[in-house]
mmCIF file with all atom_site columns, N, CA and C in Angstrom:
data_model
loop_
_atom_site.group_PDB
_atom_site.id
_atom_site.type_symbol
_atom_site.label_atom_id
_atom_site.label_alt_id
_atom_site.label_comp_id
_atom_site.label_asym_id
_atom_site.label_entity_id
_atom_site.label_seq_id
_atom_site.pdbx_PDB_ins_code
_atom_site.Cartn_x
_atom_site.Cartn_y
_atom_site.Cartn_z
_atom_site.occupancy
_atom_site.B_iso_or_equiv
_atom_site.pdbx_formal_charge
_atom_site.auth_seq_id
_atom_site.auth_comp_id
_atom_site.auth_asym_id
_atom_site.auth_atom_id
_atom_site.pdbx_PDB_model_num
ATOM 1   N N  . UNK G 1 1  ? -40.944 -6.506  -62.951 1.00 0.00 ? 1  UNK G N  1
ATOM 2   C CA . UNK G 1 1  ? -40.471 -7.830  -63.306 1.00 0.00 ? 1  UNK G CA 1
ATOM 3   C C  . UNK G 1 1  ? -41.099 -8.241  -64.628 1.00 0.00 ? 1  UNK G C  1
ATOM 4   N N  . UNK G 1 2  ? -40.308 -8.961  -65.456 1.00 0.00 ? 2  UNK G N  1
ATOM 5   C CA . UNK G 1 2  ? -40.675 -9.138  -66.507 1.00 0.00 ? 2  UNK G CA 1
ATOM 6   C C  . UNK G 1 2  ? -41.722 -10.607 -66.722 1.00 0.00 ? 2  UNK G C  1
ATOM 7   N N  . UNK G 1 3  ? -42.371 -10.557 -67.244 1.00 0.00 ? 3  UNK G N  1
ATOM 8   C CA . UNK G 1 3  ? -43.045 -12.209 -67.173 1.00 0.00 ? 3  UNK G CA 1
ATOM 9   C C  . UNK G 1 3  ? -42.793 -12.987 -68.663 1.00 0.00 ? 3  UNK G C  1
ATOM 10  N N  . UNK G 1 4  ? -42.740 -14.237 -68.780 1.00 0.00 ? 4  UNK G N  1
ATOM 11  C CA . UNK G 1 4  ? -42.417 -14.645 -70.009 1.00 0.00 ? 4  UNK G CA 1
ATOM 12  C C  . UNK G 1 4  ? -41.357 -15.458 -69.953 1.00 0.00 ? 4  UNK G C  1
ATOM 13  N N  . UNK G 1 5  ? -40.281 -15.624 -70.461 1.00 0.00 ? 5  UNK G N  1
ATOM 14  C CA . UNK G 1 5  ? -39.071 -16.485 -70.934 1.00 0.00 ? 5  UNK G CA 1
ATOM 15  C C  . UNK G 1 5  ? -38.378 -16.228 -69.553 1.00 0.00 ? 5  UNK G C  1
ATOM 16  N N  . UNK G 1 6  ? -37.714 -17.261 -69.636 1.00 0.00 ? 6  UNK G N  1
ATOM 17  C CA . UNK G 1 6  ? -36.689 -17.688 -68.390 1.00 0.00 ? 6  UNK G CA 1
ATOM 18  C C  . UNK G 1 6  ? -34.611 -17.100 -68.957 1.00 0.00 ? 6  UNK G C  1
ATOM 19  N N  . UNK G 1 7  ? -34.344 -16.640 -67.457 1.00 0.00 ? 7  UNK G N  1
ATOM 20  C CA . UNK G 1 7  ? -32.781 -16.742 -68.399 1.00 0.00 ? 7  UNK G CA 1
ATOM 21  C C  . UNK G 1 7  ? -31.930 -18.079 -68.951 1.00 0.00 ? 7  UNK G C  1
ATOM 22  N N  . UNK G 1 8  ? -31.420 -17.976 -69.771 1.00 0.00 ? 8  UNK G N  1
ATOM 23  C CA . UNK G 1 8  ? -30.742 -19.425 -70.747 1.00 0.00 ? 8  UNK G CA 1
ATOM 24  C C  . UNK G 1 8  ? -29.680 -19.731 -69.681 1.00 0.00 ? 8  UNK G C  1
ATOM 25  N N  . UNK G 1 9  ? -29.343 -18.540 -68.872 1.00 0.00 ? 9  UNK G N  1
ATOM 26  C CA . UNK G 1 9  ? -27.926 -18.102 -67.890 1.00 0.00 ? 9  UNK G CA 1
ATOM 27  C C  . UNK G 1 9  ? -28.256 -19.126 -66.505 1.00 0.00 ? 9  UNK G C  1
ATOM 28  N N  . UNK G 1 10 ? -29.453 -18.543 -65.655 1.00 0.00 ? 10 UNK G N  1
ATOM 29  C CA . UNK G 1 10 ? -29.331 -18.942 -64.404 1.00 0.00 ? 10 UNK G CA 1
ATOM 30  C C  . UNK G 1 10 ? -31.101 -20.028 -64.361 1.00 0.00 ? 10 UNK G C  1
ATOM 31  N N  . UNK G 1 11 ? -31.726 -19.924 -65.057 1.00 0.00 ? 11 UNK G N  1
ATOM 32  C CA . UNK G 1 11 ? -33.044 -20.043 -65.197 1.00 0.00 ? 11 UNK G CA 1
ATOM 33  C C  . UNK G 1 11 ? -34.028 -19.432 -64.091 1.00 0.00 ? 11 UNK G C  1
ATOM 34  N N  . UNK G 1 12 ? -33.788 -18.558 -63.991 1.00 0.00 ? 12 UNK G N  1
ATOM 35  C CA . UNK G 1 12 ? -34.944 -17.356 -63.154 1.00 0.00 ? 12 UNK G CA 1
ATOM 36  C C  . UNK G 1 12 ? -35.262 -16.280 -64.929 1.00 0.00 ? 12 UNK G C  1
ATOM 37  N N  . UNK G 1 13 ? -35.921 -15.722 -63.827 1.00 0.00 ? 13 UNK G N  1
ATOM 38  C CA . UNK G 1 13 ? -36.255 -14.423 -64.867 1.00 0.00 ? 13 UNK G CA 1
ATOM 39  C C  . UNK G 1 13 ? -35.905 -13.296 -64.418 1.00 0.00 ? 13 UNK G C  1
ATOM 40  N N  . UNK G 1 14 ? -34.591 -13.002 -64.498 1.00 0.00 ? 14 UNK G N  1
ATOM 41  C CA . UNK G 1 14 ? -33.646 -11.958 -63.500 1.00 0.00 ? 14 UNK G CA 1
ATOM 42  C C  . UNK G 1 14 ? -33.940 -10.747 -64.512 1.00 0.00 ? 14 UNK G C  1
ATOM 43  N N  . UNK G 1 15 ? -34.774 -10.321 -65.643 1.00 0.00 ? 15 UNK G N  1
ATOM 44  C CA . UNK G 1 15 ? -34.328 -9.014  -66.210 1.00 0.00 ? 15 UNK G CA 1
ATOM 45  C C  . UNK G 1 15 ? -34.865 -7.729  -66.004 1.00 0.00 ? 15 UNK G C  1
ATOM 46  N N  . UNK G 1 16 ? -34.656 -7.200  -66.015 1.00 0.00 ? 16 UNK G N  1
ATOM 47  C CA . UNK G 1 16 ? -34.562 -5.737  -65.747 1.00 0.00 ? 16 UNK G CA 1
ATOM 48  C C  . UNK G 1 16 ? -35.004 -4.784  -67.192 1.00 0.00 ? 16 UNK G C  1
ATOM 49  N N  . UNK G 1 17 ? -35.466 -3.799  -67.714 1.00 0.00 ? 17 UNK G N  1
ATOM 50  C CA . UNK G 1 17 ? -35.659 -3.118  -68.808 1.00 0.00 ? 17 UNK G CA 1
ATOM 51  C C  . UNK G 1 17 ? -34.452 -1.648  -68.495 1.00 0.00 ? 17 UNK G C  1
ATOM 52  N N  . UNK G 1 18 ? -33.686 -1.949  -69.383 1.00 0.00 ? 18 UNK G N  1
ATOM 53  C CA . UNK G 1 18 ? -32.761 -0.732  -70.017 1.00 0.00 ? 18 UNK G CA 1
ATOM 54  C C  . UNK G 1 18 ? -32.659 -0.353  -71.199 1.00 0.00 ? 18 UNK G C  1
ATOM 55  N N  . UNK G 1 19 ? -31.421 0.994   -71.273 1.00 0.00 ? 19 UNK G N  1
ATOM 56  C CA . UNK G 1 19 ? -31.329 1.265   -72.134 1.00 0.00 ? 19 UNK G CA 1
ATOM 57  C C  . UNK G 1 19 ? -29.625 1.881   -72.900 1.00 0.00 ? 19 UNK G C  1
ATOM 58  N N  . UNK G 1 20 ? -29.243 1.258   -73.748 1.00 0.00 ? 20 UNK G N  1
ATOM 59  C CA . UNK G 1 20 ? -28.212 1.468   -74.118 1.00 0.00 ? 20 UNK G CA 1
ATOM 60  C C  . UNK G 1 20 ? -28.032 2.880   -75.002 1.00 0.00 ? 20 UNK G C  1
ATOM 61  N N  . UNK G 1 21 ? -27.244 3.714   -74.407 1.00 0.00 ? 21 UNK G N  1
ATOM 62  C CA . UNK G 1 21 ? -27.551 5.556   -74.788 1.00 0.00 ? 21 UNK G CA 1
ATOM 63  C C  . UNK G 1 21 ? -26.134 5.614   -75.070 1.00 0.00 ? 21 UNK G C  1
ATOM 64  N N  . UNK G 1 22 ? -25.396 5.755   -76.762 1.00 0.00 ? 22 UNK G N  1
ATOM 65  C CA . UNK G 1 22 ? -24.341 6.546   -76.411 1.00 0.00 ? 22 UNK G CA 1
ATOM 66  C C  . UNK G 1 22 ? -24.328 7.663   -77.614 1.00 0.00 ? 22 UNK G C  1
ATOM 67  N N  . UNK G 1 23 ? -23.687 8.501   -77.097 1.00 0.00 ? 23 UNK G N  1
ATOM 68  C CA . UNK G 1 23 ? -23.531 10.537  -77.439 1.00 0.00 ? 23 UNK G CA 1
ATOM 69  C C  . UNK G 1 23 ? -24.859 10.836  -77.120 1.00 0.00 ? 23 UNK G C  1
ATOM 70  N N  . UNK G 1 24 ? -25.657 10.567  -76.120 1.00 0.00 ? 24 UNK G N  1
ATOM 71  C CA . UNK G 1 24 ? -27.068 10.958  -76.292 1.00 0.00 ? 24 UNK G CA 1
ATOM 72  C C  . UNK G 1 24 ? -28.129 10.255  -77.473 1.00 0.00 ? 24 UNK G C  1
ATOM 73  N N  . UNK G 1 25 ? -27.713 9.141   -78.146 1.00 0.00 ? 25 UNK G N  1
ATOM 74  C CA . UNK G 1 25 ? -28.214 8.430   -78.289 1.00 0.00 ? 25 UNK G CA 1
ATOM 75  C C  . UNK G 1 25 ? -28.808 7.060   -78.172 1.00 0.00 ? 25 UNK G C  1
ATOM 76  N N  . UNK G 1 26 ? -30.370 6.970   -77.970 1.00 0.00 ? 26 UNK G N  1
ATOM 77  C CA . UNK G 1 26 ? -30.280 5.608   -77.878 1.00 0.00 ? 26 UNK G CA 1
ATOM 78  C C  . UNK G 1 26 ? -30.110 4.631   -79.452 1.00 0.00 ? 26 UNK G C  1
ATOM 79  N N  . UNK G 1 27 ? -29.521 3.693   -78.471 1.00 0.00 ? 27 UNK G N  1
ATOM 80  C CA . UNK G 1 27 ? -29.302 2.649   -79.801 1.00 0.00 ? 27 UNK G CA 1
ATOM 81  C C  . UNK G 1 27 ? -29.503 1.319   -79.656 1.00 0.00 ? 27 UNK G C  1
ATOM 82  N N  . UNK G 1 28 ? -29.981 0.884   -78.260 1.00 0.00 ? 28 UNK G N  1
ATOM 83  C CA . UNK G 1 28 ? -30.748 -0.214  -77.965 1.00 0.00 ? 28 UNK G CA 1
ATOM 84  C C  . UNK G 1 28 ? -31.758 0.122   -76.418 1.00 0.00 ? 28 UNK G C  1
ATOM 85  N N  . UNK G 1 29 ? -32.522 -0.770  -76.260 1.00 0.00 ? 29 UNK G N  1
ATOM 86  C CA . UNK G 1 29 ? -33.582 -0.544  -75.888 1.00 0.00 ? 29 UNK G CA 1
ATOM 87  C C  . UNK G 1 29 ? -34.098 -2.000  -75.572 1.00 0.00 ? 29 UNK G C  1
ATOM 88  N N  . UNK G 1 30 ? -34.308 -2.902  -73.716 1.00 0.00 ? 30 UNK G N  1
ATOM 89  C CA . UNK G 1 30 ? -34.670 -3.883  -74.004 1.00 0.00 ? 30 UNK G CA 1
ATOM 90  C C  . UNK G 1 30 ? -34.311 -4.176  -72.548 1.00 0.00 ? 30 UNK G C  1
ATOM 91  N N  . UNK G 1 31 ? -34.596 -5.584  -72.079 1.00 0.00 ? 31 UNK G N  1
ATOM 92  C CA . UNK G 1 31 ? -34.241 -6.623  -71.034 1.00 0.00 ? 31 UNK G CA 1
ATOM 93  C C  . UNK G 1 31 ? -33.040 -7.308  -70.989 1.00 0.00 ? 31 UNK G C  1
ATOM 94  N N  . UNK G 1 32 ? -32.573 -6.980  -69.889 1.00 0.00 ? 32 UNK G N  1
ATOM 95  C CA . UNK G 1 32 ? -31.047 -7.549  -69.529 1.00 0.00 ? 32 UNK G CA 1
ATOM 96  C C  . UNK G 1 32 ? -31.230 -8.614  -68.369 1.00 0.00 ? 32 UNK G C  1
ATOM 97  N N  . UNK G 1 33 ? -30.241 -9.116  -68.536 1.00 0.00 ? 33 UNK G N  1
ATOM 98  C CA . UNK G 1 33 ? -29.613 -10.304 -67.283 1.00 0.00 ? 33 UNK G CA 1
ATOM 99  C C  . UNK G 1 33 ? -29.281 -9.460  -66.197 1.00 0.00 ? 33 UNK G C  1
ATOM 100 N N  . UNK G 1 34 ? -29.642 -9.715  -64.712 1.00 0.00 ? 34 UNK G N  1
ATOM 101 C CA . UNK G 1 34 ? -29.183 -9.497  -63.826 1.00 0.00 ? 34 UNK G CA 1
ATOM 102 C C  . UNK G 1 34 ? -28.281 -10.706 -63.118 1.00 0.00 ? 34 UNK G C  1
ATOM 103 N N  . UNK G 1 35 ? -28.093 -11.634 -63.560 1.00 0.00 ? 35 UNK G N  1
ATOM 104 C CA . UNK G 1 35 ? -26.937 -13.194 -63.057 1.00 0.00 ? 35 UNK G CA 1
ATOM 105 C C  . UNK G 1 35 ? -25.645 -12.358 -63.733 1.00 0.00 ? 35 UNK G C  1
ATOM 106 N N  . UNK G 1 36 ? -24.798 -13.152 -62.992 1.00 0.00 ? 36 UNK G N  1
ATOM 107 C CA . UNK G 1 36 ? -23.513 -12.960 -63.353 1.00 0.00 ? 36 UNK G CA 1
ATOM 108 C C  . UNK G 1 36 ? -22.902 -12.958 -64.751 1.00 0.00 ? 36 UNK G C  1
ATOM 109 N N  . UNK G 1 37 ? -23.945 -14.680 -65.013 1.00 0.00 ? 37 UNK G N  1
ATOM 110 C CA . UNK G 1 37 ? -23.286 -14.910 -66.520 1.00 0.00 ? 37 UNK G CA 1
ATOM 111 C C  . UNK G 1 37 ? -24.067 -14.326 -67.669 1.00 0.00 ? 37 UNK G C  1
ATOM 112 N N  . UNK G 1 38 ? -25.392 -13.690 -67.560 1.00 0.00 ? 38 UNK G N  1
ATOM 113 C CA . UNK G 1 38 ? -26.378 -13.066 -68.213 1.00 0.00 ? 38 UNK G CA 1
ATOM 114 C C  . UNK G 1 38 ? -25.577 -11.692 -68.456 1.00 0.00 ? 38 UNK G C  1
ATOM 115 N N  . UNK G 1 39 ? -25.076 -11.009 -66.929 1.00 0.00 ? 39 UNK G N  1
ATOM 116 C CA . UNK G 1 39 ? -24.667 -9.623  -67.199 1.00 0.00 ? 39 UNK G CA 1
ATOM 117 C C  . UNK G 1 39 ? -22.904 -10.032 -68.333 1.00 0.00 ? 39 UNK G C  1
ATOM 118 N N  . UNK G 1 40 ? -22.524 -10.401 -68.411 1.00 0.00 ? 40 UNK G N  1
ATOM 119 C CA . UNK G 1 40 ? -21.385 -10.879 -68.931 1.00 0.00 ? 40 UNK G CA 1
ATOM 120 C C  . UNK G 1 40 ? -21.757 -11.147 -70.671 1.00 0.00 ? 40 UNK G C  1
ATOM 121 N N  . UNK G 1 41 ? -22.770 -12.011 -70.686 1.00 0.00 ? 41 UNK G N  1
ATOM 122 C CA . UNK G 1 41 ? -23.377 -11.909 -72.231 1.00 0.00 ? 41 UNK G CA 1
ATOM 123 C C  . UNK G 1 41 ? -23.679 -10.473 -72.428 1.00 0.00 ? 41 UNK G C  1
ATOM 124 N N  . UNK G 1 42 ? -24.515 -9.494  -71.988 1.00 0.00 ? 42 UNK G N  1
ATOM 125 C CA . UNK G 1 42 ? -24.931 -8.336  -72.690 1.00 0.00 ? 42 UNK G CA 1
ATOM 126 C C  . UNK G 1 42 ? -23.917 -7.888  -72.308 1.00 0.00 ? 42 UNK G C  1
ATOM 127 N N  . UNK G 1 43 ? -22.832 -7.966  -71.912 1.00 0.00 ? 43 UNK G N  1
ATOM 128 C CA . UNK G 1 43 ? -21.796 -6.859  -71.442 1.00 0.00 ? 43 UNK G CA 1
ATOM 129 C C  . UNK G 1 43 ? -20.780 -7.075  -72.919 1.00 0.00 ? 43 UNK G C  1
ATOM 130 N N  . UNK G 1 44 ? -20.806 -8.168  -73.321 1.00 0.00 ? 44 UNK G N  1
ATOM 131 C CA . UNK G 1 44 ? -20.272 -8.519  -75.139 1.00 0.00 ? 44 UNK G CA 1
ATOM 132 C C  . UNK G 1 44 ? -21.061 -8.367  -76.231 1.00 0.00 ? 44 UNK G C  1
ATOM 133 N N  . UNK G 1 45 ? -22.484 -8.183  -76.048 1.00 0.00 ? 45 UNK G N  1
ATOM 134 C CA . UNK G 1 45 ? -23.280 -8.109  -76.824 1.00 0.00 ? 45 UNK G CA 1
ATOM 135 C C  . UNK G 1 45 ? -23.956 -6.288  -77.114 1.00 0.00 ? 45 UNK G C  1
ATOM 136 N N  . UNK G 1 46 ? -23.651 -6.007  -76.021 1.00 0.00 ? 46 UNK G N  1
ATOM 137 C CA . UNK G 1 46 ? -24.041 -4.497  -76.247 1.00 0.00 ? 46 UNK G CA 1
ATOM 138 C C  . UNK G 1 46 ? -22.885 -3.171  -75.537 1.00 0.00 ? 46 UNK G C  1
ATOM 139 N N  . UNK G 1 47 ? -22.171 -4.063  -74.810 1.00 0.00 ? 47 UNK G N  1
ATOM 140 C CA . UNK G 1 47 ? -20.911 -3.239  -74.325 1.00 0.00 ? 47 UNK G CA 1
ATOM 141 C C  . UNK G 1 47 ? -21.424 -2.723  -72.792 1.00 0.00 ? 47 UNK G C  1
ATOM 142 N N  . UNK G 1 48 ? -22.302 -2.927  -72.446 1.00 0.00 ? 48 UNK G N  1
ATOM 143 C CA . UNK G 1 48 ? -22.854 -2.546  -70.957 1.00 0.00 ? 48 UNK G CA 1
ATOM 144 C C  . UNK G 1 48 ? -23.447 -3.874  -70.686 1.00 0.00 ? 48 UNK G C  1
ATOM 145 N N  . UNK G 1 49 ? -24.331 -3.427  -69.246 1.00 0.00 ? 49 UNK G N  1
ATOM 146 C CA . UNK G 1 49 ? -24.714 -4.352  -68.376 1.00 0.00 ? 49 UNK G CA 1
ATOM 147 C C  . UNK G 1 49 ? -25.801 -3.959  -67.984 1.00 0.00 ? 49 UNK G C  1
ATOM 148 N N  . UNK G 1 50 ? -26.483 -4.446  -67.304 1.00 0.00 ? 50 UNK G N  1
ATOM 149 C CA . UNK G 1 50 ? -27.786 -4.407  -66.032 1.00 0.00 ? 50 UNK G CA 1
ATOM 150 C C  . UNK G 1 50 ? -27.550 -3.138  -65.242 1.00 0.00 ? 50 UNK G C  1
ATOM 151 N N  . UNK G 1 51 ? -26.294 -3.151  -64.730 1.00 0.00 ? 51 UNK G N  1
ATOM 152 C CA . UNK G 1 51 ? -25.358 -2.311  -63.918 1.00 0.00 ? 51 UNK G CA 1
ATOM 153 C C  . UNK G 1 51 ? -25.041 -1.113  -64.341 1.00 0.00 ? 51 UNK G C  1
ATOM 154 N N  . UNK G 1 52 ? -24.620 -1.039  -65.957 1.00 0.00 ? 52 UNK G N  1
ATOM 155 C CA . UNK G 1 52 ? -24.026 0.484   -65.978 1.00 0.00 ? 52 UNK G CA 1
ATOM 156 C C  . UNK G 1 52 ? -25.015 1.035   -67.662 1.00 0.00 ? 52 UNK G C  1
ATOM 157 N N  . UNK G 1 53 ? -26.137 0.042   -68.132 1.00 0.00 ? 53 UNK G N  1
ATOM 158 C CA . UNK G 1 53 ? -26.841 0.863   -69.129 1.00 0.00 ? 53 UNK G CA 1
ATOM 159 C C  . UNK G 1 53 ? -27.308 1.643   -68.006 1.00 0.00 ? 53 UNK G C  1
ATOM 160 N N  . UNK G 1 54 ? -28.575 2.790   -69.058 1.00 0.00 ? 54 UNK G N  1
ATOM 161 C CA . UNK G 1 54 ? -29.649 3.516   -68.723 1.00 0.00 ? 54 UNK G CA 1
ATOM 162 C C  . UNK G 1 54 ? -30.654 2.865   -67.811 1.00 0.00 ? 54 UNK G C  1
ATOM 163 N N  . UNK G 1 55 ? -30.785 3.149   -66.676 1.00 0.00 ? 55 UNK G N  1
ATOM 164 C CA . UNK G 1 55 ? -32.430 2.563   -66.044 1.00 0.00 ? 55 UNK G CA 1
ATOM 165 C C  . UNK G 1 55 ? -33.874 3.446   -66.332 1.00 0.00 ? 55 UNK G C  1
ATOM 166 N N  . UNK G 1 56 ? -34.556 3.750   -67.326 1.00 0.00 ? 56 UNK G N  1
ATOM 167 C CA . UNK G 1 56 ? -35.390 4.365   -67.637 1.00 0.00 ? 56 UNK G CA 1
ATOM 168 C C  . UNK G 1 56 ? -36.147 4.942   -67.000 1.00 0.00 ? 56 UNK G C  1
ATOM 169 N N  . UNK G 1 57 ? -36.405 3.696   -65.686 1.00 0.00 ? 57 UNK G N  1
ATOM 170 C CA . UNK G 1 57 ? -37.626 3.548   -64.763 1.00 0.00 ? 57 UNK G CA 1
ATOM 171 C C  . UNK G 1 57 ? -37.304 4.264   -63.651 1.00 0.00 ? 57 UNK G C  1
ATOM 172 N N  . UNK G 1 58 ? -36.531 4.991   -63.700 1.00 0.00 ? 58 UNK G N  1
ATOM 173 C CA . UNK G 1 58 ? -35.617 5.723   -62.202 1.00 0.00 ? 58 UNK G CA 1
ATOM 174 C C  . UNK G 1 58 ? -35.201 6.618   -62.679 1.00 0.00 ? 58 UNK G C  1
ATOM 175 N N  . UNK G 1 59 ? -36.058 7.721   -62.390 1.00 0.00 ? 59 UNK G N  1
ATOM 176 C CA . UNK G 1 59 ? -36.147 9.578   -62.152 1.00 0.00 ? 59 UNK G CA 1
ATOM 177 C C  . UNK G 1 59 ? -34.657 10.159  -61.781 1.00 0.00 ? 59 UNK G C  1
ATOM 178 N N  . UNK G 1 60 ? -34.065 9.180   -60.660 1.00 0.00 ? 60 UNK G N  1
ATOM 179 C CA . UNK G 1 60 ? -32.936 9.497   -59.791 1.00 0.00 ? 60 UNK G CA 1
ATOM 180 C C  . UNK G 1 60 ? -31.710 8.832   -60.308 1.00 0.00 ? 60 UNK G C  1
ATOM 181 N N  . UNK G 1 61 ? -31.456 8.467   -61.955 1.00 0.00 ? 61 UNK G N  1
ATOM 182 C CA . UNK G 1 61 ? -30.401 8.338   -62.204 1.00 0.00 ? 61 UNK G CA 1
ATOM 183 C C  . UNK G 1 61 ? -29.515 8.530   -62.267 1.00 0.00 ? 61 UNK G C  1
ATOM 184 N N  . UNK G 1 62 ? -28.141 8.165   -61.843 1.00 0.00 ? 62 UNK G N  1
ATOM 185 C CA . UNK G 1 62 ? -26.521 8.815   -61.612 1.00 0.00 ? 62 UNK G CA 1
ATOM 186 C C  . UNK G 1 62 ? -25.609 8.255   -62.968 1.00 0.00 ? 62 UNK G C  1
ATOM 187 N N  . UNK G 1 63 ? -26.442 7.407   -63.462 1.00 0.00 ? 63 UNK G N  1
ATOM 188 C CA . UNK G 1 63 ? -25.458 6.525   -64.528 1.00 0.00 ? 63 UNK G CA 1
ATOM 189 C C  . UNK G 1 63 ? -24.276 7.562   -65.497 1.00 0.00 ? 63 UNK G C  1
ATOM 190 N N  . UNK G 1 64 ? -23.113 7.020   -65.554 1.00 0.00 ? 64 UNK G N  1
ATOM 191 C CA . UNK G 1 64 ? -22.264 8.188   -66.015 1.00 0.00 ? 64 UNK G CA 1
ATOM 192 C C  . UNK G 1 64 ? -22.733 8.239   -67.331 1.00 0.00 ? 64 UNK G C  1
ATOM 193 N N  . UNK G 1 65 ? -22.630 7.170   -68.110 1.00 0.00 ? 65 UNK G N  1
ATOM 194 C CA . UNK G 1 65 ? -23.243 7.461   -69.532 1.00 0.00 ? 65 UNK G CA 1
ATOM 195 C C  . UNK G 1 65 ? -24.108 8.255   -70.074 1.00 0.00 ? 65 UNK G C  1
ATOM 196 N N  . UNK G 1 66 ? -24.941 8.238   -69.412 1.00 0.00 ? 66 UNK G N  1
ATOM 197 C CA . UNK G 1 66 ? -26.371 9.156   -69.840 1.00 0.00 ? 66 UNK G CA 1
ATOM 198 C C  . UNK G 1 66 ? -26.177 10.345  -68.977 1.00 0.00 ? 66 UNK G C  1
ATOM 199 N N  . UNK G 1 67 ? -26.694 10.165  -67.197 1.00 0.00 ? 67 UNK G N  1
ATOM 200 C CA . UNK G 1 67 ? -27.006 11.346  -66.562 1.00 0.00 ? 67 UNK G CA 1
ATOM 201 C C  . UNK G 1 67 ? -26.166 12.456  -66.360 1.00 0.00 ? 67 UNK G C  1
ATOM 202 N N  . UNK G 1 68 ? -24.817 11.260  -65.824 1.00 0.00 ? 68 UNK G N  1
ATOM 203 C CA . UNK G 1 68 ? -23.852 11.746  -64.964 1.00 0.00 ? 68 UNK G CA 1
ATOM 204 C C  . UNK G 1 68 ? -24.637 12.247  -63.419 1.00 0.00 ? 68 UNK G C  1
ATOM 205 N N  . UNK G 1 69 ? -23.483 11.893  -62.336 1.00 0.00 ? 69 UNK G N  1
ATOM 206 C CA . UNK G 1 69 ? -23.991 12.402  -60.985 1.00 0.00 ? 69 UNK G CA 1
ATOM 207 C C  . UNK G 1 69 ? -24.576 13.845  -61.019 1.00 0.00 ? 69 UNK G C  1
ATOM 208 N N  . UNK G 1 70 ? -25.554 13.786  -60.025 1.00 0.00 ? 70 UNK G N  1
ATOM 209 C CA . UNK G 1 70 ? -26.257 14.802  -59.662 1.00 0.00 ? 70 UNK G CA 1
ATOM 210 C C  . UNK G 1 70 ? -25.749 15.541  -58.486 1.00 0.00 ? 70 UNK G C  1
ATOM 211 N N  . UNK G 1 71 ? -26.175 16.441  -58.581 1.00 0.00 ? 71 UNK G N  1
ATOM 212 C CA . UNK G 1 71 ? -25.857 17.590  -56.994 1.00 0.00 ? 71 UNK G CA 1
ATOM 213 C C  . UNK G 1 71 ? -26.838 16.539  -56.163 1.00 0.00 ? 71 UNK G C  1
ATOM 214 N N  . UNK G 1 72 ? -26.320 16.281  -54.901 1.00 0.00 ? 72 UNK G N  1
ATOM 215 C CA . UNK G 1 72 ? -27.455 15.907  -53.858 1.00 0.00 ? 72 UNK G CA 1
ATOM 216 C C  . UNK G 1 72 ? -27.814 14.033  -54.012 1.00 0.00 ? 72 UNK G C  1
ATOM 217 N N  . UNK G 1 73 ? -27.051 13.683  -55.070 1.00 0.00 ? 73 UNK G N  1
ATOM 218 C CA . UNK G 1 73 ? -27.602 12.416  -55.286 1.00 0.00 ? 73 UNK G CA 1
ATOM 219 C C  . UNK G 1 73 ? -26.720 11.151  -54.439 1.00 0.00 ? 73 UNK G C  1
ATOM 220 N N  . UNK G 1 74 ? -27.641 10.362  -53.434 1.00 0.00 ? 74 UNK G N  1
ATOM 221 C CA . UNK G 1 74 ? -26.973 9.126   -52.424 1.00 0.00 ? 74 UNK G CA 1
ATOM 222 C C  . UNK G 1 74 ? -26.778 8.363   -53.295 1.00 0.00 ? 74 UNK G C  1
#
């Protein structure tokens, strides 16, 4: 959990740390909205979400962008 600034969206501190990867590159790098209207701003602002960037922090990623599904992965 992030500590610091509040969302402008829902006023919690819903963000999450991702990462925006495309051809195998990253090209952003940072804290997203997990609210509806938060994921909706970065979803215009960087073309993804909370939901479908990179999760860095998770070994067991399926994300199509980056990993793609794994053999074996729930």
């Amino acid at each position: 959990m992030m500590a610091g600034a509040y969302c402008k969206f829902c006023g919690m501190r819903c963000f999450v740390l991702r990462e925006v990867i495309v051809g195998g590159v990253l090209v952003w790098s940072g804290h997203m909205a997990t609210c509806q209207r938060g994921k909706e701003h970065d979803r215009k602002a960087t073309g993804m979400d909370a939901d479908t960037a990179h999760n860095p922090v998770w070994d067991g990623c399926t994300c199509v962008n980056v990993c793609g599904a794994k053999d074996g992965a729930a």
